[in-house]
Tab-separated table of C-alpha atoms in Angstrom:
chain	number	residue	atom	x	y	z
A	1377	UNK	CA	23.194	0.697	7.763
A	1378	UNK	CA	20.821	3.746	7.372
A	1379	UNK	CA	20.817	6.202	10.071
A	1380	UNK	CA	17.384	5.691	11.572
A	1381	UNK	CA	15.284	8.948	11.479
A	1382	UNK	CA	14.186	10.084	15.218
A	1383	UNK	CA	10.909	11.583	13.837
A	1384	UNK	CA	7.992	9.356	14.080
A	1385	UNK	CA	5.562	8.203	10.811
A	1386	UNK	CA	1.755	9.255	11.055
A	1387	UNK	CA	-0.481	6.886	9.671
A	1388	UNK	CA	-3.254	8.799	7.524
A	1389	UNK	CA	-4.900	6.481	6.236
A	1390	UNK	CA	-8.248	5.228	7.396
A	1391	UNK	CA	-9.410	1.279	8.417
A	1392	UNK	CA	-11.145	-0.679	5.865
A	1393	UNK	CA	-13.553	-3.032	7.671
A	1394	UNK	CA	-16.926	-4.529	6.825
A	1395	UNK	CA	-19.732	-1.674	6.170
A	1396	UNK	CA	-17.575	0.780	6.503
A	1397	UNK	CA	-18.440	4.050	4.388
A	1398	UNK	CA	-18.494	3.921	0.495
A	1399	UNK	CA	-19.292	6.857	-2.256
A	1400	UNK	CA	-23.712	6.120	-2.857
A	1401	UNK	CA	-22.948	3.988	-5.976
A	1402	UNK	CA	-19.794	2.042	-5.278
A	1403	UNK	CA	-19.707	-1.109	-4.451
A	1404	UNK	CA	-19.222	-1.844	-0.372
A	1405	UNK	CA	-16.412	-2.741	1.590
A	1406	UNK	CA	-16.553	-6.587	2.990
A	1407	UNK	CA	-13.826	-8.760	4.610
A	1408	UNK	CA	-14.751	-12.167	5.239
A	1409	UNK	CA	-12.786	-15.132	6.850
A	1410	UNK	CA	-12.616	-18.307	4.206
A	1411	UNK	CA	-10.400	-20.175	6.730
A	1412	UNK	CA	-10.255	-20.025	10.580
A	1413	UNK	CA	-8.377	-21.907	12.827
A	1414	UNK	CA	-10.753	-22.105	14.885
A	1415	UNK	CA	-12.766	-23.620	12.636
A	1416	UNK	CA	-10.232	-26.216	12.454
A	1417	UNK	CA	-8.244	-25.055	9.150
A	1418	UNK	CA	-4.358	-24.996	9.287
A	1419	UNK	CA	-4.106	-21.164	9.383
A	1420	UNK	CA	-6.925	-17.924	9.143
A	1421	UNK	CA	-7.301	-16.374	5.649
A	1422	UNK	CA	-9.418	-13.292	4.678
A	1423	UNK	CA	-11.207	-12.488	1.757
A	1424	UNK	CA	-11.511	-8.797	0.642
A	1425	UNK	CA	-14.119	-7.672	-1.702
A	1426	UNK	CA	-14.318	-3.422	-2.227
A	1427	UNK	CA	-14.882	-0.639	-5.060
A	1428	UNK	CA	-11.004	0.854	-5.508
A	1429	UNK	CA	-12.545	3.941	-4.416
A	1430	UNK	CA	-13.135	3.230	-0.957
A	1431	UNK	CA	-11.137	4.354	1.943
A	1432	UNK	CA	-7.779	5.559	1.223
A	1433	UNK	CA	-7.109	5.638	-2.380
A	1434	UNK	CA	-5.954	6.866	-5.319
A	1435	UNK	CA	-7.287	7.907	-8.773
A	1436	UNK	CA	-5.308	7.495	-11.671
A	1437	UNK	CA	-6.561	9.985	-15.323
A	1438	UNK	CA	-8.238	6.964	-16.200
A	1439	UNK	CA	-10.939	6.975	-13.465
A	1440	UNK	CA	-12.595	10.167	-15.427
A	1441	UNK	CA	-10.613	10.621	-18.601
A	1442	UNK	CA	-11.012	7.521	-21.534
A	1443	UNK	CA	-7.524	6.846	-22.530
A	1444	UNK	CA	-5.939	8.339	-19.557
A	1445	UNK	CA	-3.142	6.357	-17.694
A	1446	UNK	CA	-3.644	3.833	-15.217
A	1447	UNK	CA	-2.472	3.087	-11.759
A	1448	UNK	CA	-0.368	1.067	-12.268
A	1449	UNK	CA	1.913	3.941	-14.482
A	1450	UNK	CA	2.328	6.250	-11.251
A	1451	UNK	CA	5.829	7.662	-10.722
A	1452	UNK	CA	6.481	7.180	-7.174
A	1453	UNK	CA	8.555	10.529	-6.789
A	1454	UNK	CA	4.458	11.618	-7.305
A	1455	UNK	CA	3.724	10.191	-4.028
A	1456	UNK	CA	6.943	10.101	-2.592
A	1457	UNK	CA	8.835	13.312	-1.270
A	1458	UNK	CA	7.793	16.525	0.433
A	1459	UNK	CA	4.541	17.514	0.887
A	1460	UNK	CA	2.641	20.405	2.338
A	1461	UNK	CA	-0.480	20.152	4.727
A	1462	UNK	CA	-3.113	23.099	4.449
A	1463	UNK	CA	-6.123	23.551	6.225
A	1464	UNK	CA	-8.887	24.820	4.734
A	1465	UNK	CA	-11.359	26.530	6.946
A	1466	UNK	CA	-14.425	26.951	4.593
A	1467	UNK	CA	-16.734	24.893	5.738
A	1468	UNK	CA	-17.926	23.685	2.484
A	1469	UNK	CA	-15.516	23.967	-0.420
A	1470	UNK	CA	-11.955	24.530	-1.187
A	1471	UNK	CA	-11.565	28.300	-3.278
A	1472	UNK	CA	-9.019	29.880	-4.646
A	1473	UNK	CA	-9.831	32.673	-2.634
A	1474	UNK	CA	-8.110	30.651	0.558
A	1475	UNK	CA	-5.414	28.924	-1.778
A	1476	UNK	CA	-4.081	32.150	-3.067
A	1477	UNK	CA	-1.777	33.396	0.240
A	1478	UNK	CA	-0.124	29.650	0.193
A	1479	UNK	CA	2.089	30.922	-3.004
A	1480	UNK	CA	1.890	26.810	-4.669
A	1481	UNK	CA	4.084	26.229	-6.694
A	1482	UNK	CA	4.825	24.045	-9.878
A	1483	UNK	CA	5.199	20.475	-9.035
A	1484	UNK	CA	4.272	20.594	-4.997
A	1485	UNK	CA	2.242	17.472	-3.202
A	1486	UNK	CA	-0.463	19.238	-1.800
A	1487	UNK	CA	-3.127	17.662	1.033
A	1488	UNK	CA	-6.179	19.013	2.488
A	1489	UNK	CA	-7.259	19.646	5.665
A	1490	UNK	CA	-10.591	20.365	6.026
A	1491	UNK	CA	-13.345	19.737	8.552
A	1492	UNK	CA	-13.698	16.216	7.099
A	1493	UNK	CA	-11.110	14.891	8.923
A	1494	UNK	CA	-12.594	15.192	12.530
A	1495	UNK	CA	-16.008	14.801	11.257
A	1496	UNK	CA	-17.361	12.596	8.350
A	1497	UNK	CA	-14.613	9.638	8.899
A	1498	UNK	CA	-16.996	8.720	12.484
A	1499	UNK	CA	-20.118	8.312	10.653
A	1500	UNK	CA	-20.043	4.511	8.651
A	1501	UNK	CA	-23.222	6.891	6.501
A	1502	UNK	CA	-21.968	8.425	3.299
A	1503	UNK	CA	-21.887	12.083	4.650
A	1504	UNK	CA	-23.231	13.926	1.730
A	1505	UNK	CA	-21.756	17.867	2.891
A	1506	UNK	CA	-18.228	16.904	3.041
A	1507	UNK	CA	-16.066	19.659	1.844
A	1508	UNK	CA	-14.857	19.542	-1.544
A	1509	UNK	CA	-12.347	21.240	-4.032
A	1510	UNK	CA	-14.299	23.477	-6.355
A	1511	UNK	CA	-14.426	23.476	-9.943
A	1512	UNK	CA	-12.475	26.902	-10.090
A	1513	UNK	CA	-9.616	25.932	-7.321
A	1514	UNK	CA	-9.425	22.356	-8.950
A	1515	UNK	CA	-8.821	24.572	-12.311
A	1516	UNK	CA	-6.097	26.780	-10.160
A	1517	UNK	CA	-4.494	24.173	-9.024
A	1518	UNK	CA	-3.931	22.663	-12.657
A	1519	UNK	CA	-2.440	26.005	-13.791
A	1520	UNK	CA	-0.057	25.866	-11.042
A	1521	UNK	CA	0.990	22.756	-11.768
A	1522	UNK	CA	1.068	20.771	-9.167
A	1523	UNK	CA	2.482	17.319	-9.057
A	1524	UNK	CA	0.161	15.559	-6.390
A	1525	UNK	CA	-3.705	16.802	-4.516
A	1526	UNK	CA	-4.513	14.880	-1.383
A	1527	UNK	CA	-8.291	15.217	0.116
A	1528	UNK	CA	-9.234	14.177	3.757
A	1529	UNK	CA	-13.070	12.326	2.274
A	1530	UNK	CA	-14.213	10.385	-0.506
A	1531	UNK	CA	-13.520	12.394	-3.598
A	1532	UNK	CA	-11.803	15.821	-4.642
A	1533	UNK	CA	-15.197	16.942	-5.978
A	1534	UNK	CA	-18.190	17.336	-4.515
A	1535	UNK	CA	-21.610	15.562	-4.062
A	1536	UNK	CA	-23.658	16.564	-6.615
A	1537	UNK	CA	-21.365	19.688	-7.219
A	1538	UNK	CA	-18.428	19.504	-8.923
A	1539	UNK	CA	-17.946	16.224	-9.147
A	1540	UNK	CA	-16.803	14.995	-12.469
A	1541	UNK	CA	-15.729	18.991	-13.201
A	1542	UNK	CA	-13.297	18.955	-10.360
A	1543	UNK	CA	-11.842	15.430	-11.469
A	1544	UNK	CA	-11.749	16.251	-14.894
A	1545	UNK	CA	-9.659	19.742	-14.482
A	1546	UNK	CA	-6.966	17.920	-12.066
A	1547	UNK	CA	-7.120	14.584	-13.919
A	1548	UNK	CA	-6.412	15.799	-17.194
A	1549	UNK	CA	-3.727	18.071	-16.190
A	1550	UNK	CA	-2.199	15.118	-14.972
A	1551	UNK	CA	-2.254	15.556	-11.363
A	1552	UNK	CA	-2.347	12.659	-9.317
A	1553	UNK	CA	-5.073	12.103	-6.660
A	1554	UNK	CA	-5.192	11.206	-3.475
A	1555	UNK	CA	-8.707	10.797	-2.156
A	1556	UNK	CA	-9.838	9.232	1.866
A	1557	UNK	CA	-7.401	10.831	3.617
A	1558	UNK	CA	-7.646	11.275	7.591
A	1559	UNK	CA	-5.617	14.222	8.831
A	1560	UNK	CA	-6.978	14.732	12.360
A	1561	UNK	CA	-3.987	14.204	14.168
A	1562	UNK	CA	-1.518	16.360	11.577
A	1563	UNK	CA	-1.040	20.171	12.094
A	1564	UNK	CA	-0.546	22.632	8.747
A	1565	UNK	CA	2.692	22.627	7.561
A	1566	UNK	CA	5.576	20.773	5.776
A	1567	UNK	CA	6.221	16.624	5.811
A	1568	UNK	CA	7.595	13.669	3.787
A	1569	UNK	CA	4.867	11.939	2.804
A	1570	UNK	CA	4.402	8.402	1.379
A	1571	UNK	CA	1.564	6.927	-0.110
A	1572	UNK	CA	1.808	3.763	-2.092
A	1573	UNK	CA	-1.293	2.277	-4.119
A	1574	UNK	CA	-1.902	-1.671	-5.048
A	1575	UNK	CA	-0.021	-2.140	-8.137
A	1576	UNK	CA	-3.877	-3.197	-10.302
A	1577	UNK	CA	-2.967	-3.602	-13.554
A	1578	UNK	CA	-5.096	-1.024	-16.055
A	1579	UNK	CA	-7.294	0.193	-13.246
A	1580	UNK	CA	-8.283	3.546	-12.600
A	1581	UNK	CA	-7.671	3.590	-8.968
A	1582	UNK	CA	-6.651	1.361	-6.315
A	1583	UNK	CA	-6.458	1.204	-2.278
A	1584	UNK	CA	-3.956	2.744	-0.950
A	1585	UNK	CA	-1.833	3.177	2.430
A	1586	UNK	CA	-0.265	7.061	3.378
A	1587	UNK	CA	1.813	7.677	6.048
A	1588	UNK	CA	3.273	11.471	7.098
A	1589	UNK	CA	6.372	12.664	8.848
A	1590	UNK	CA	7.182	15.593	9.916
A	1591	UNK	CA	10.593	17.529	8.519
A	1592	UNK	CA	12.849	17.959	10.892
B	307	UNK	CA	11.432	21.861	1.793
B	308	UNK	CA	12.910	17.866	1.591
B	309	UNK	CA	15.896	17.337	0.060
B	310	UNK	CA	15.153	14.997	-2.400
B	311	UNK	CA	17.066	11.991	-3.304
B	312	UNK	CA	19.189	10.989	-6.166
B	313	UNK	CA	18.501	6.923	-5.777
B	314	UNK	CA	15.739	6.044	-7.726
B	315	UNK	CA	12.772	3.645	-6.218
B	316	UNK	CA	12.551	0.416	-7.720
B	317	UNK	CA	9.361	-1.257	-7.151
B	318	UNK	CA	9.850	-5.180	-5.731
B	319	UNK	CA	5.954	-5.632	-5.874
B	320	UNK	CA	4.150	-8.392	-8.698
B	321	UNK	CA	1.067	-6.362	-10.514
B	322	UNK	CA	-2.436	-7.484	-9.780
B	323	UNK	CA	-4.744	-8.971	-12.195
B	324	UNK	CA	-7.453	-11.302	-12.728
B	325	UNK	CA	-6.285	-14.565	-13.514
B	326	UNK	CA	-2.687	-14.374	-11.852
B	327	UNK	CA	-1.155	-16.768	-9.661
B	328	UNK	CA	-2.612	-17.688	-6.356
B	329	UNK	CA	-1.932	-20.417	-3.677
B	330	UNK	CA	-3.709	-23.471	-4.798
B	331	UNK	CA	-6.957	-23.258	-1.556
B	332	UNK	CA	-7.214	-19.487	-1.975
B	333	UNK	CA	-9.742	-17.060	-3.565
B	334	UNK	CA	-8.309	-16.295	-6.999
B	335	UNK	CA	-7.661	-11.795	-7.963
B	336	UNK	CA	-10.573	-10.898	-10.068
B	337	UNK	CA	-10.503	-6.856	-10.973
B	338	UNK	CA	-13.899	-6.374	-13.011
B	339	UNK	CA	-15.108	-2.985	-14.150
B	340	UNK	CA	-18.693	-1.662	-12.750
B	341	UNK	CA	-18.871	1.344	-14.560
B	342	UNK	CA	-17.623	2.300	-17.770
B	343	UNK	CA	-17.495	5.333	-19.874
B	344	UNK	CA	-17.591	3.615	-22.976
B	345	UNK	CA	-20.964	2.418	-21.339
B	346	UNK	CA	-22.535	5.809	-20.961
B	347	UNK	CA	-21.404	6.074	-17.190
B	348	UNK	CA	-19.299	8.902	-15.732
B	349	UNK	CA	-16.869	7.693	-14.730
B	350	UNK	CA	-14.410	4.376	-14.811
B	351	UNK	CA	-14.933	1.757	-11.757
B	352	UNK	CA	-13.309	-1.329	-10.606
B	353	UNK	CA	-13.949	-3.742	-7.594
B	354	UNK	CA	-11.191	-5.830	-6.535
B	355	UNK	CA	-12.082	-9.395	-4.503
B	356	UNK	CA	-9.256	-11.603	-3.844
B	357	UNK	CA	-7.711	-13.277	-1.331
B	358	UNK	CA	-5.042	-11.398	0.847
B	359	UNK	CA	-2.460	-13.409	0.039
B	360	UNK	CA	-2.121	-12.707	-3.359
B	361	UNK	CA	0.695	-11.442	-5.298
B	362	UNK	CA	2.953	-8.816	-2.438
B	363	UNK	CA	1.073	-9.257	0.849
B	364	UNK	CA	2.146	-9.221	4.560
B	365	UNK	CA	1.255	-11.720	6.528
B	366	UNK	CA	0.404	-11.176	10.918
B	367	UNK	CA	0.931	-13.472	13.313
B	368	UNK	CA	-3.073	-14.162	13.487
B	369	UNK	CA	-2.188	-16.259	10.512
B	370	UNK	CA	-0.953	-19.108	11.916
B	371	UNK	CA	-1.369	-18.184	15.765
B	372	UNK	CA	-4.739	-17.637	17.095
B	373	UNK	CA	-4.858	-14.463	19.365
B	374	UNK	CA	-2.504	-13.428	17.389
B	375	UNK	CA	-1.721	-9.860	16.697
B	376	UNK	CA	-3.604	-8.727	12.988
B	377	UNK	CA	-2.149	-7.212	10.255
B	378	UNK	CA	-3.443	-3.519	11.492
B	379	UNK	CA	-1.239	-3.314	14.523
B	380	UNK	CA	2.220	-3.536	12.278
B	381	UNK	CA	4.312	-1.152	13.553
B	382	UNK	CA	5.330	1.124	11.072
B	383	UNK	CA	8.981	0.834	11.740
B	384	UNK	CA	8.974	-3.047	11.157
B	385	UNK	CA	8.687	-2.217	7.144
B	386	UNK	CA	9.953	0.996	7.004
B	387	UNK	CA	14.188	1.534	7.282
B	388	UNK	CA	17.301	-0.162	5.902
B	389	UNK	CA	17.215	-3.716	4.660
B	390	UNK	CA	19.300	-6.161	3.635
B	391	UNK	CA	18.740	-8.565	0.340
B	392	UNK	CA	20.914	-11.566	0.317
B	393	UNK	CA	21.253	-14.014	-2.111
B	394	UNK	CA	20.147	-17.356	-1.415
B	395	UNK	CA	21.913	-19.856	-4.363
B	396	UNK	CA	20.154	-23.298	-2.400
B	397	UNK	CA	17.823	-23.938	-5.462
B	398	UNK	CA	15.308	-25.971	-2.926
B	399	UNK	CA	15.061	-23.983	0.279
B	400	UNK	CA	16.953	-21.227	2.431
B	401	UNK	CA	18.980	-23.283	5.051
B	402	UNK	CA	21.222	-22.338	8.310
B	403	UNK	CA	24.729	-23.103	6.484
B	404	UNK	CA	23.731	-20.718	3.687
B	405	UNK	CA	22.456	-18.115	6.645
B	406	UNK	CA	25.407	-17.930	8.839
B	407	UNK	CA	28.494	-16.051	6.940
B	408	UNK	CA	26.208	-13.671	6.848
B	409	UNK	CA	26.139	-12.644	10.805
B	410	UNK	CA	22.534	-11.450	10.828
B	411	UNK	CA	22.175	-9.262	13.739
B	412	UNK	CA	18.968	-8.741	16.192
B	413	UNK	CA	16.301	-6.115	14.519
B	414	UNK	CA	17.420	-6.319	10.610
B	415	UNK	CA	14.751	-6.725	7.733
B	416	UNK	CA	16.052	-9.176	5.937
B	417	UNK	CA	15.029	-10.274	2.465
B	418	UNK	CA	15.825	-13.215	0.267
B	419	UNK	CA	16.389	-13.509	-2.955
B	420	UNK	CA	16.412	-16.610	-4.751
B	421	UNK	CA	15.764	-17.881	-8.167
B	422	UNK	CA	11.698	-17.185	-7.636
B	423	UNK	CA	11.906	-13.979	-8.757
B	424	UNK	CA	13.210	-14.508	-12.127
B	425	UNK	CA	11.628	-17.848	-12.550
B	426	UNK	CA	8.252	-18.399	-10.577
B	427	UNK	CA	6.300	-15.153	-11.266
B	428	UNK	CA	6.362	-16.023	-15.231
B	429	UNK	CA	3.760	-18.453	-14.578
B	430	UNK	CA	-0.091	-17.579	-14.085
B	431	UNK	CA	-0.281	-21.090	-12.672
B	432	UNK	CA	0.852	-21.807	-9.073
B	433	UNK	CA	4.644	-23.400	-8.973
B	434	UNK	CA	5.383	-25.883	-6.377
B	435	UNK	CA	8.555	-26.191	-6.040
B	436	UNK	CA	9.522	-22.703	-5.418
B	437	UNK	CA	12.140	-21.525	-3.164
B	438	UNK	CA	11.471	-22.013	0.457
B	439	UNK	CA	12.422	-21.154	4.470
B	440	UNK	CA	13.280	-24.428	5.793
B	441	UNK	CA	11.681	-24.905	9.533
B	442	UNK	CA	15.091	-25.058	10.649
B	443	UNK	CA	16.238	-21.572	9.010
B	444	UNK	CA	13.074	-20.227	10.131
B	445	UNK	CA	14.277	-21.278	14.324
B	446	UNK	CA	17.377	-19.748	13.113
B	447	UNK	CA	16.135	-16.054	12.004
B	448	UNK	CA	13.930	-16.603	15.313
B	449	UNK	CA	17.030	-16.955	17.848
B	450	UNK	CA	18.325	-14.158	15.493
B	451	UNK	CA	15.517	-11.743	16.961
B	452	UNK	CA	15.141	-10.206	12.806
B	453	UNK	CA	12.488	-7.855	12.794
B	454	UNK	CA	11.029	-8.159	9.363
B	455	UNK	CA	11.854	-11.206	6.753
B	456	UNK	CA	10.889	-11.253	3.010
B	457	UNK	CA	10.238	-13.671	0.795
B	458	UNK	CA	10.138	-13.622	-3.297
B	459	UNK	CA	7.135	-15.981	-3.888
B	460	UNK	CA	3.964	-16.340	-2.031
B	461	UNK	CA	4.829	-18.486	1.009
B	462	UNK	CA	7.850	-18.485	3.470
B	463	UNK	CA	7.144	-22.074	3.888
B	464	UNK	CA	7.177	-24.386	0.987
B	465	UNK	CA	4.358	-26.253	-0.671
B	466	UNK	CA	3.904	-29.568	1.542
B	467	UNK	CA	6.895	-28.962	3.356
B	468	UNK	CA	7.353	-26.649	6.277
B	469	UNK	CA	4.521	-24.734	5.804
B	470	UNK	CA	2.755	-24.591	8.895
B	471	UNK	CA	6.403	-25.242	10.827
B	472	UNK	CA	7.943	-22.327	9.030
B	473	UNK	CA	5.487	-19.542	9.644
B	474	UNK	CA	4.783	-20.544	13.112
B	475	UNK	CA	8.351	-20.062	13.783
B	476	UNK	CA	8.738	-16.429	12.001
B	477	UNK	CA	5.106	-15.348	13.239
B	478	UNK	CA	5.344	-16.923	17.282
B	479	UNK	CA	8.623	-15.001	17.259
B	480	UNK	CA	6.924	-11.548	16.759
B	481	UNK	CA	8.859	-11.241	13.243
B	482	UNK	CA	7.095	-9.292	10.523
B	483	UNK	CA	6.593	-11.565	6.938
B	484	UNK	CA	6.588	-10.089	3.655
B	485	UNK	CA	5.996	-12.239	0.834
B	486	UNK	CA	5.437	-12.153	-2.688
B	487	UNK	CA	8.249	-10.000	-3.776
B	488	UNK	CA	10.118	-9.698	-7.183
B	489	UNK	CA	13.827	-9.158	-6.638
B	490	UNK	CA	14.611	-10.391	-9.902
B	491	UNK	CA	15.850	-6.559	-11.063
B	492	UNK	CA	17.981	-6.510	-7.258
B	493	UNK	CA	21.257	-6.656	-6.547
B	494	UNK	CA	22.672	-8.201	-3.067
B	495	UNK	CA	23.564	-5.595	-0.812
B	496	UNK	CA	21.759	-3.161	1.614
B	497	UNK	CA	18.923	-1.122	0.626
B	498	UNK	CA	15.749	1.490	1.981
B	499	UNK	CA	12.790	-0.730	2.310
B	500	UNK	CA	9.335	0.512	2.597
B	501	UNK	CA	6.544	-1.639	2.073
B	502	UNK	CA	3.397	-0.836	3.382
B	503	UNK	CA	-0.069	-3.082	3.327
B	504	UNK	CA	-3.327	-1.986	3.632
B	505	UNK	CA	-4.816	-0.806	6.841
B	506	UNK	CA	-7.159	-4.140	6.898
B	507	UNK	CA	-8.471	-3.916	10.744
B	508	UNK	CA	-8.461	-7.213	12.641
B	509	UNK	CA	-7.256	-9.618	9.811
B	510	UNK	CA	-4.357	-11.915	9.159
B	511	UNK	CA	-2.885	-10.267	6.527
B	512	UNK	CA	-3.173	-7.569	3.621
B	513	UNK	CA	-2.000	-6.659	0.325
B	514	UNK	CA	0.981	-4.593	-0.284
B	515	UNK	CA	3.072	-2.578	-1.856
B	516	UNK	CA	6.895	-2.751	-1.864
B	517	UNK	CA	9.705	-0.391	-3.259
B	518	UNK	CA	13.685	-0.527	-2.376
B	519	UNK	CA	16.062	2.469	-2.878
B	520	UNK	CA	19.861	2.192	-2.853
B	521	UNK	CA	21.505	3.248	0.174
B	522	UNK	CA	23.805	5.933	-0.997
């Protein structure tokens, strides 16, 4: 049998529930019983309607780029493997200026920690300020060649800034994307992460479930 | 950094699509598109609606048991560590004499394979004689005290036949049910398991994804 590892799994990923927060234009989040025992069916059973950008998800190339790959064409080693955690303390963007002293390197999982993560994920409002990754680090991060971008809100770009830039620069350099992200509870530094998306056939994105441990 | 592993990941999860297989009373998948580049939008956009227990799902003991705990309180341990995948050669239903050479022991994820995987998922229509947990089995892998069981089309309990009787024995016993898996490209023998559903908060169940790796 497998020798069972004594460090524990954090769970980054946020709840979905009915009206929970969704990007302005997406559609929302519902889950709705079609069967209840109490209702006098044989068993419960839940319906769940949601844009594949809500909550913790992933974008595949297609989401921005005609032609690009699905999600269903991930590699798991992409979001599989070790990982690093930074936190960004520029309370409105990620810049290369901050990115620079982390010396990333070609083919690194990279996540985000940013004010987001204690702040917009209590508010069921779209929070319009969340902190982004700019156009320039999203082109930075291309060049470096990294293998996998996590983000602690709804998207890597911003709103109304940056926003199909900062998809486009990562997206078509074939980074994969990991947007909806909660972090609170995680401290900079190094992990094994996992994050597995719904195998959707020819979709652009799908929900997704991450988990963190720390490497001991 | 994490040493990374030579085993490779094989992925034990069906793809999701609109018009694939469903049990017979439940929502059917539909993935449509709400925005489209080709359309002059932005961006690419799909909403999934189906019901969550469709293609590789998890299923809580609030299924069948009212009060029951729901899908969001899994324990992250329960899908995540070394499994076993045994063979199940019974072409109607997994039964105690097949079961016992196999000393199960208290705590194991256990997952059968049987000849669902290469047969049943072929078909877009629902197939009702597919490969089953007998009630009895099920009392069995209950005095057993398994943590996790998985099953390789979408109930543990067969169509008109142990249905209710088979998950109410896995689920009032506290184990953890995967169903919905393809183990058609799986050898017997012991294996990493992660599978991880979606973070759905109170319900019965989620969607899933699955992957195996090789113990080395």
């Amino acid at each position: 049998m497998m020798q069972e590892k004594t460090q524990q799994w954090i769970d980054i990923s946020v709840p979905l529930y009915t009206g929970m927060v969704h990007w302005p234009d997406n559609p929302p989040c519902g889950i709705t019983q079609t069967m209840s025992i109490d209702a006098g069916d044989g068993c419960n059973l839940s319906h769940l309607s949601m844009g594949v950008h809500t909550g913790t998800h992933m974008d595949a190339p297609l989401h921005f780029i005609q032609g690009g790959k699905s999600i269903d064409t991930l590699p798991l080693e992409a979001t599989i493997g070790s990982a690093r955690v930074l936190e960004i303390n520029d309370p409105q963007a990620v810049r290369v200026a901050e990115l620079e002293p982390y010396a990333i390197q070609a083919g690194e999982r990279i996540l985000f920690k940013t004010r987001n993560s204690a702040g917009a994920w209590k508010s069921d409002v779209f929070v319009e300020d969340f902190v982004y990754i700019s156009h320039e680090a999203a082109q930075y991060l291309a060049e470096k060649q990294i293998q996998t971008v996590g983000v602690d809100y709804l998207s890597v770009g911003g709103y109304r800034i940056d926003g199909p830039e900062t998809h486009r620069a990562l997206l078509g350099a074939g980074i994969w994307v990991i947007e909806g992200l909660n972090l609170s509870t995680v401290q900079t530094g190094s992990y094994e992460l996992i994050c597995l998306p719904l195998k959707m056939m020819g979709a652009e994105g799908a929900p997704a479930r991450a988990i963190l441990r720390a490497l001991s």
